[in-house]
Coordinates of C-alpha atoms and ligand atoms in Angstrom, one line a residue:
M25 CA 0.0 0.0 0.0
S26 CA 1.2 3.5 -0.7
I27 CA 0.0 7.0 -1.5
P28 CA -0.3 8.0 -5.1
A29 CA 2.0 10.9 -6.0
F30 CA -0.6 13.0 -7.8
G31 CA -4.2 13.7 -7.0
L32 CA -6.9 16.4 -7.1
G33 CA -7.7 18.7 -4.3
T34 CA -11.3 19.9 -3.7
F35 CA -11.1 22.5 -0.8
R36 CA -13.5 25.4 -1.3
L37 CA -15.3 23.7 -4.2
T38 CA -18.9 22.7 -3.6
D39 CA -22.0 21.7 -5.5
E40 CA -21.8 22.2 -9.3
A41 CA -18.2 23.6 -9.1
V42 CA -16.9 20.4 -7.5
I43 CA -18.9 18.2 -9.7
A44 CA -17.4 20.0 -12.8
S45 CA -13.9 19.9 -11.4
V46 CA -13.9 16.2 -10.5
T47 CA -15.7 15.1 -13.6
Q48 CA -13.2 17.0 -15.9
A49 CA -10.3 15.7 -13.9
L50 CA -11.5 12.1 -14.2
E51 CA -12.0 12.5 -17.9
L52 CA -8.4 13.8 -18.2
G53 CA -7.0 10.8 -16.3
Y54 CA -7.0 11.8 -12.6
R55 CA -7.8 8.9 -10.4
V56 CA -7.1 10.4 -6.9
I57 CA -9.5 12.7 -5.1
D58 CA -8.9 14.5 -1.8
T59 CA -11.9 15.6 0.2
A60 CA -12.8 16.2 3.8
Q61 CA -15.9 16.1 6.0
I62 CA -15.6 19.9 6.6
Y63 CA -15.4 20.8 2.9
G64 CA -19.2 20.0 2.6
N65 CA -18.6 18.5 -0.8
E66 CA -18.6 14.7 -0.2
A67 CA -22.1 14.2 -1.5
A68 CA -21.4 16.2 -4.7
I69 CA -18.2 14.3 -5.2
G70 CA -20.3 11.1 -4.7
K71 CA -22.5 12.3 -7.6
A72 CA -19.5 12.9 -9.9
L73 CA -18.1 9.5 -9.0
A74 CA -21.4 7.8 -9.6
Q75 CA -21.7 9.4 -13.1
C76 CA -18.1 8.8 -14.2
G77 CA -18.3 5.1 -15.0
I78 CA -14.8 4.4 -13.7
P79 CA -14.5 1.2 -11.7
R80 CA -14.2 1.9 -7.9
E81 CA -10.9 -0.1 -7.7
E82 CA -9.2 2.3 -10.1
L83 CA -10.0 5.3 -7.9
F84 CA -8.2 6.5 -4.7
I85 CA -10.4 8.5 -2.4
T86 CA -9.2 10.3 0.7
T87 CA -11.4 11.9 3.3
K88 CA -10.5 13.7 6.6
I89 CA -12.3 13.4 9.9
W90 CA -13.4 16.8 11.3
T91 CA -12.2 17.7 14.8
E92 CA -15.8 17.4 16.3
N93 CA -15.9 13.7 15.1
L94 CA -12.6 12.5 16.6
G95 CA -13.9 11.1 19.9
E96 CA -14.7 7.5 20.7
D97 CA -18.1 6.5 19.3
K98 CA -18.1 9.5 16.9
L99 CA -15.3 8.9 14.5
I100 CA -16.6 5.6 13.0
P101 CA -20.3 6.8 12.6
S102 CA -19.0 10.0 11.0
L103 CA -16.8 8.0 8.6
Q104 CA -19.8 5.8 7.7
E105 CA -21.8 9.0 6.9
S106 CA -18.9 10.2 4.7
L107 CA -19.0 6.8 2.8
Q108 CA -22.7 7.1 2.3
K109 CA -22.3 10.6 0.9
L110 CA -19.4 9.5 -1.4
G111 CA -21.4 6.5 -2.5
T112 CA -18.8 4.0 -1.7
D113 CA -18.2 1.1 0.8
Y114 CA -14.7 2.3 1.7
V115 CA -12.3 5.1 1.2
D116 CA -8.6 4.5 0.4
L117 CA -7.3 6.9 3.0
T118 CA -8.8 8.5 6.1
L119 CA -6.9 11.3 7.8
I120 CA -7.3 13.1 11.1
H121 CA -7.8 16.6 9.6
W122 CA -6.4 18.6 12.5
P123 CA -5.3 17.6 15.9
S124 CA -8.1 17.8 18.5
P125 CA -8.1 21.4 19.8
G126 CA -6.6 21.5 23.3
A127 CA -6.0 17.8 23.0
A128 CA -9.6 17.3 24.1
V129 CA -9.5 13.9 22.3
P130 CA -6.0 12.3 22.9
V131 CA -4.2 11.4 19.6
A132 CA -4.1 7.8 20.8
V133 CA -7.9 7.6 21.0
S134 CA -8.5 8.9 17.5
M135 CA -5.7 6.8 16.0
Q136 CA -7.2 3.7 17.7
Q137 CA -10.6 4.6 16.2
L138 CA -9.0 4.8 12.8
M139 CA -7.4 1.4 13.3
T140 CA -10.8 0.0 14.1
A141 CA -12.3 1.6 11.0
K142 CA -9.5 0.0 9.0
A143 CA -10.1 -3.4 10.6
Q144 CA -13.8 -3.0 9.7
G145 CA -12.9 -2.3 6.1
L146 CA -14.2 1.3 6.0
T147 CA -10.8 2.6 5.0
R148 CA -7.8 1.0 3.4
Q149 CA -5.1 3.2 4.9
I150 CA -5.1 5.8 7.7
G151 CA -3.0 8.9 8.4
V152 CA -2.8 12.4 9.9
S153 CA -2.8 16.0 8.7
N154 CA -1.4 19.2 10.2
F155 CA 0.6 17.1 12.6
T156 CA 3.7 18.5 14.2
I157 CA 6.7 16.5 15.4
P158 CA 5.3 15.9 18.9
L159 CA 2.0 14.9 17.5
M160 CA 3.6 12.5 15.0
E161 CA 5.5 11.0 18.0
Q162 CA 2.1 10.4 19.8
A163 CA 0.6 8.9 16.7
I164 CA 3.5 6.5 16.2
A165 CA 3.4 5.6 19.9
A166 CA -0.4 4.8 19.5
V167 CA -0.5 2.7 16.4
G168 CA 3.1 2.2 15.1
V169 CA 4.7 4.0 12.2
E170 CA 3.7 1.2 9.8
N171 CA 0.1 2.2 10.2
I172 CA 0.6 5.9 9.3
A173 CA 0.4 6.2 5.6
T174 CA 1.1 10.0 5.4
N175 CA 1.1 13.3 7.1
Q176 CA -0.7 15.9 4.9
I177 CA 0.8 19.3 5.6
E178 CA 1.0 22.7 4.1
L179 CA 4.2 22.7 1.9
S180 CA 5.1 25.0 -0.9
P181 CA 8.3 26.7 -2.2
Y182 CA 7.5 29.5 0.3
L183 CA 6.9 27.1 3.3
Q184 CA 9.2 24.1 2.8
N185 CA 8.6 22.8 6.3
R186 CA 12.1 21.3 6.5
K187 CA 12.1 20.5 10.2
V188 CA 8.9 18.4 10.0
V189 CA 9.9 16.8 6.7
G190 CA 13.3 15.9 8.0
W191 CA 11.9 14.3 11.1
A192 CA 9.2 12.5 9.1
S193 CA 11.7 11.1 6.7
Q194 CA 14.0 9.9 9.5
H195 CA 11.1 8.1 11.1
G196 CA 9.5 6.7 7.9
I197 CA 6.5 8.9 7.6
H198 CA 5.5 9.9 4.1
I199 CA 4.5 13.5 3.4
T200 CA 1.6 14.8 1.3
S201 CA 2.0 18.5 0.3
Y202 CA -1.2 20.6 0.4
M203 CA -1.4 24.1 -1.1
T204 CA 1.8 23.2 -3.1
L205 CA 1.1 26.2 -5.3
A206 CA 0.6 28.4 -2.3
Y207 CA -3.0 28.8 -3.6
G208 CA -1.6 30.3 -6.8
K209 CA 0.7 32.8 -5.1
A210 CA 4.0 30.9 -6.0
L211 CA 3.0 30.8 -9.6
K212 CA 3.9 34.4 -10.1
D213 CA 7.4 33.9 -8.6
A214 CA 10.3 35.1 -11.0
V215 CA 12.6 32.2 -10.1
I216 CA 9.8 29.7 -10.8
G217 CA 9.1 31.5 -14.0
Q218 CA 12.7 31.2 -15.2
I219 CA 12.8 27.5 -14.5
A220 CA 9.5 27.1 -16.3
Q221 CA 10.9 28.9 -19.3
K222 CA 14.0 26.7 -19.3
H223 CA 12.0 23.5 -19.4
N224 CA 9.2 24.9 -21.7
A225 CA 6.8 24.1 -18.8
T226 CA 4.2 26.1 -16.8
P227 CA 5.1 27.5 -13.4
A228 CA 2.6 25.1 -11.8
Q229 CA 4.3 22.1 -13.5
V230 CA 7.6 23.3 -12.1
I231 CA 6.3 23.5 -8.5
L232 CA 4.5 20.2 -8.6
A233 CA 7.5 18.5 -10.2
W234 CA 9.7 19.9 -7.5
A235 CA 7.5 18.6 -4.7
M236 CA 7.1 15.1 -6.3
G237 CA 10.8 15.0 -7.0
K238 CA 11.3 15.3 -3.2
G239 CA 9.0 12.3 -2.7
Y240 CA 5.9 14.2 -1.6
A241 CA 2.4 13.5 -2.9
V242 CA 0.6 16.5 -4.3
I243 CA -3.1 17.3 -4.6
P244 CA -3.5 20.6 -6.5
S245 CA -7.0 21.9 -7.1
S246 CA -8.3 23.7 -10.2
T247 CA -11.6 24.8 -11.6
R248 CA -10.2 25.1 -15.1
R249 CA -9.8 22.2 -17.6
E250 CA -6.6 23.6 -19.1
N251 CA -5.0 23.9 -15.7
L252 CA -6.2 20.4 -14.6
A253 CA -4.7 19.0 -17.9
S254 CA -1.4 20.8 -17.7
N255 CA -0.9 20.1 -13.9
L256 CA -1.3 16.4 -14.6
L257 CA 1.6 16.5 -17.0
A258 CA 3.9 17.7 -14.2
Q259 CA 4.4 14.0 -13.5
S260 CA 6.7 13.7 -16.5
L261 CA 8.8 16.9 -15.8
K262 CA 12.2 16.3 -14.1
L263 CA 14.0 19.2 -12.5
D264 CA 17.8 19.3 -12.2
A265 CA 20.0 20.1 -9.2
E266 CA 20.3 23.8 -10.2
D267 CA 16.5 24.1 -10.4
N268 CA 16.1 22.5 -7.0
A269 CA 18.8 24.7 -5.4
A270 CA 17.0 27.8 -6.8
I271 CA 13.7 26.7 -5.4
A272 CA 15.3 25.8 -2.0
G273 CA 16.3 29.5 -1.9
L274 CA 12.6 30.6 -2.0
E275 CA 11.9 29.3 1.6
C276 CA 10.5 32.2 3.7
N277 CA 8.3 30.4 6.2
D278 CA 5.2 31.9 4.6
R279 CA 2.4 29.9 6.1
L280 CA -1.1 30.5 4.6
V281 CA -3.1 28.1 6.8
S282 CA -3.1 28.5 10.5
P283 CA -6.7 28.8 11.8
E284 CA -7.0 30.2 15.3
G285 CA -8.2 27.7 17.8
L286 CA -7.3 24.8 15.5
A287 CA -3.6 25.2 14.5
P288 CA -1.1 23.4 16.8
Q289 CA 2.1 25.1 17.9
W290 CA 4.0 24.7 14.6
D291 CA 7.6 23.3 14.7
Ligands
NAP310 N1 -5.2 19.0 5.2 C1 -5.6 20.3 5.2 O1 -5.7 20.9 6.3 C2 -5.7 21.0 3.9 C3 -5.7 22.4 3.9 C4 -5.7 23.1 2.7 C5 -5.8 22.3 1.5 N2 -5.9 21.0 1.5 C6 -6.0 20.1 0.3 O2 -5.0 20.5 -0.6 C7 -5.6 20.9 -1.9 C8 -4.7 21.9 -2.6 O3 -4.7 23.1 -1.9 P1 -5.5 24.4 -2.5 O4 -6.6 23.9 -3.4 O5 -5.9 25.2 -1.3 O6 -4.5 25.3 -3.2 P2 -3.4 25.0 -4.4 O7 -3.7 23.7 -5.0 O8 -2.1 25.4 -3.9 O9 -3.9 26.1 -5.4 C9 -5.1 26.1 -6.1 C10 -5.2 27.5 -6.8 O10 -4.2 27.5 -7.8 C11 -4.9 27.8 -9.1 N3 -4.2 26.9 -10.1 C12 -4.1 25.6 -10.1 N4 -3.4 25.1 -11.2 C13 -3.1 26.2 -11.8 C14 -2.4 26.5 -13.1 N5 -1.9 25.4 -13.7 N6 -2.2 27.7 -13.5 C15 -2.7 28.8 -12.8 N7 -3.4 28.7 -11.6 C16 -3.6 27.4 -11.2 C17 -6.3 27.4 -8.9 O11 -7.1 28.3 -9.7 P3 -8.0 27.8 -11.0 O12 -9.2 27.1 -10.3 O13 -8.3 29.1 -11.7 O14 -7.1 26.8 -11.8 C18 -6.6 27.7 -7.5 O15 -6.9 29.0 -7.2 C19 -7.0 21.4 -1.4 O16 -7.9 21.5 -2.5 C20 -7.4 20.3 -0.4 O17 -7.8 19.1 -1.0 C21 -5.8 20.3 2.7

């Protein structure tokens, strides 16, 4: 079991917008969809999946458990509701979306619930999101590193998250980069633009290829068919050492996602 390197993000997209994005992406060859209970789009994605005609086993669907559903007796019923909305018997990956605020639900409790969900066949793999080093330590202590398929974190050229990534790689935890494009902000960067020109590629392809080259999975979102199509082609772009060194220099700890009351103390 492993995490596919390339998928489609769906944050902020609901109703017809998410149906259109997912449907076009699937037509173009995407097979990996990232959603979450809090996005309010699982049922719409379920519609798109039901209409697409692609066999379930060819798809890889991730959902994330919202913080209110982390407790014992809550996590599994909430996941069953997600499955119902998505129109599937199982998801491929279930993540804890954010650590429980104030550690109201201990990491060990929610990880154990995820293990039970996996044993019941509701999810093929389990993992975490927005987990810091101390939280990853707790998750490993609870269920063992072999059961943690990924830590999905904000990671872009402007927030390279080296401390977390270094620790995760030393301890065998895979990383998924979210907001790899810094929600479009990094696409206007002059350094990225130069590398794109050099390879006759788009800025988005350069950033996605950089992240995948480092071994991270990526899940860029788009509402535009041409962007969905060109982003997918990032999988065949290979950057060289000079490109990677230039992108390394863009790190500026520019974190875009840190919701008050939800974000842990970042490393
Ligand atoms: N675990 C978490 O807490 C968490 C938090 C945030 C996000 N996520 C996941 O990560 C996914 C990705 O993050 P994101 O959607 O916030 O941001 P993102 O993928 O970094 O950026 C998406 C933005 O970039 C634009 N874009 C995409 N491809 C482009 C291209 N080729 N050229 C020009 N513009 C392009 C899109 O506009 P157009 O629509 O115009 O193409 C959109 O505005 C989310 O959808 C979600 O699934 C997870």
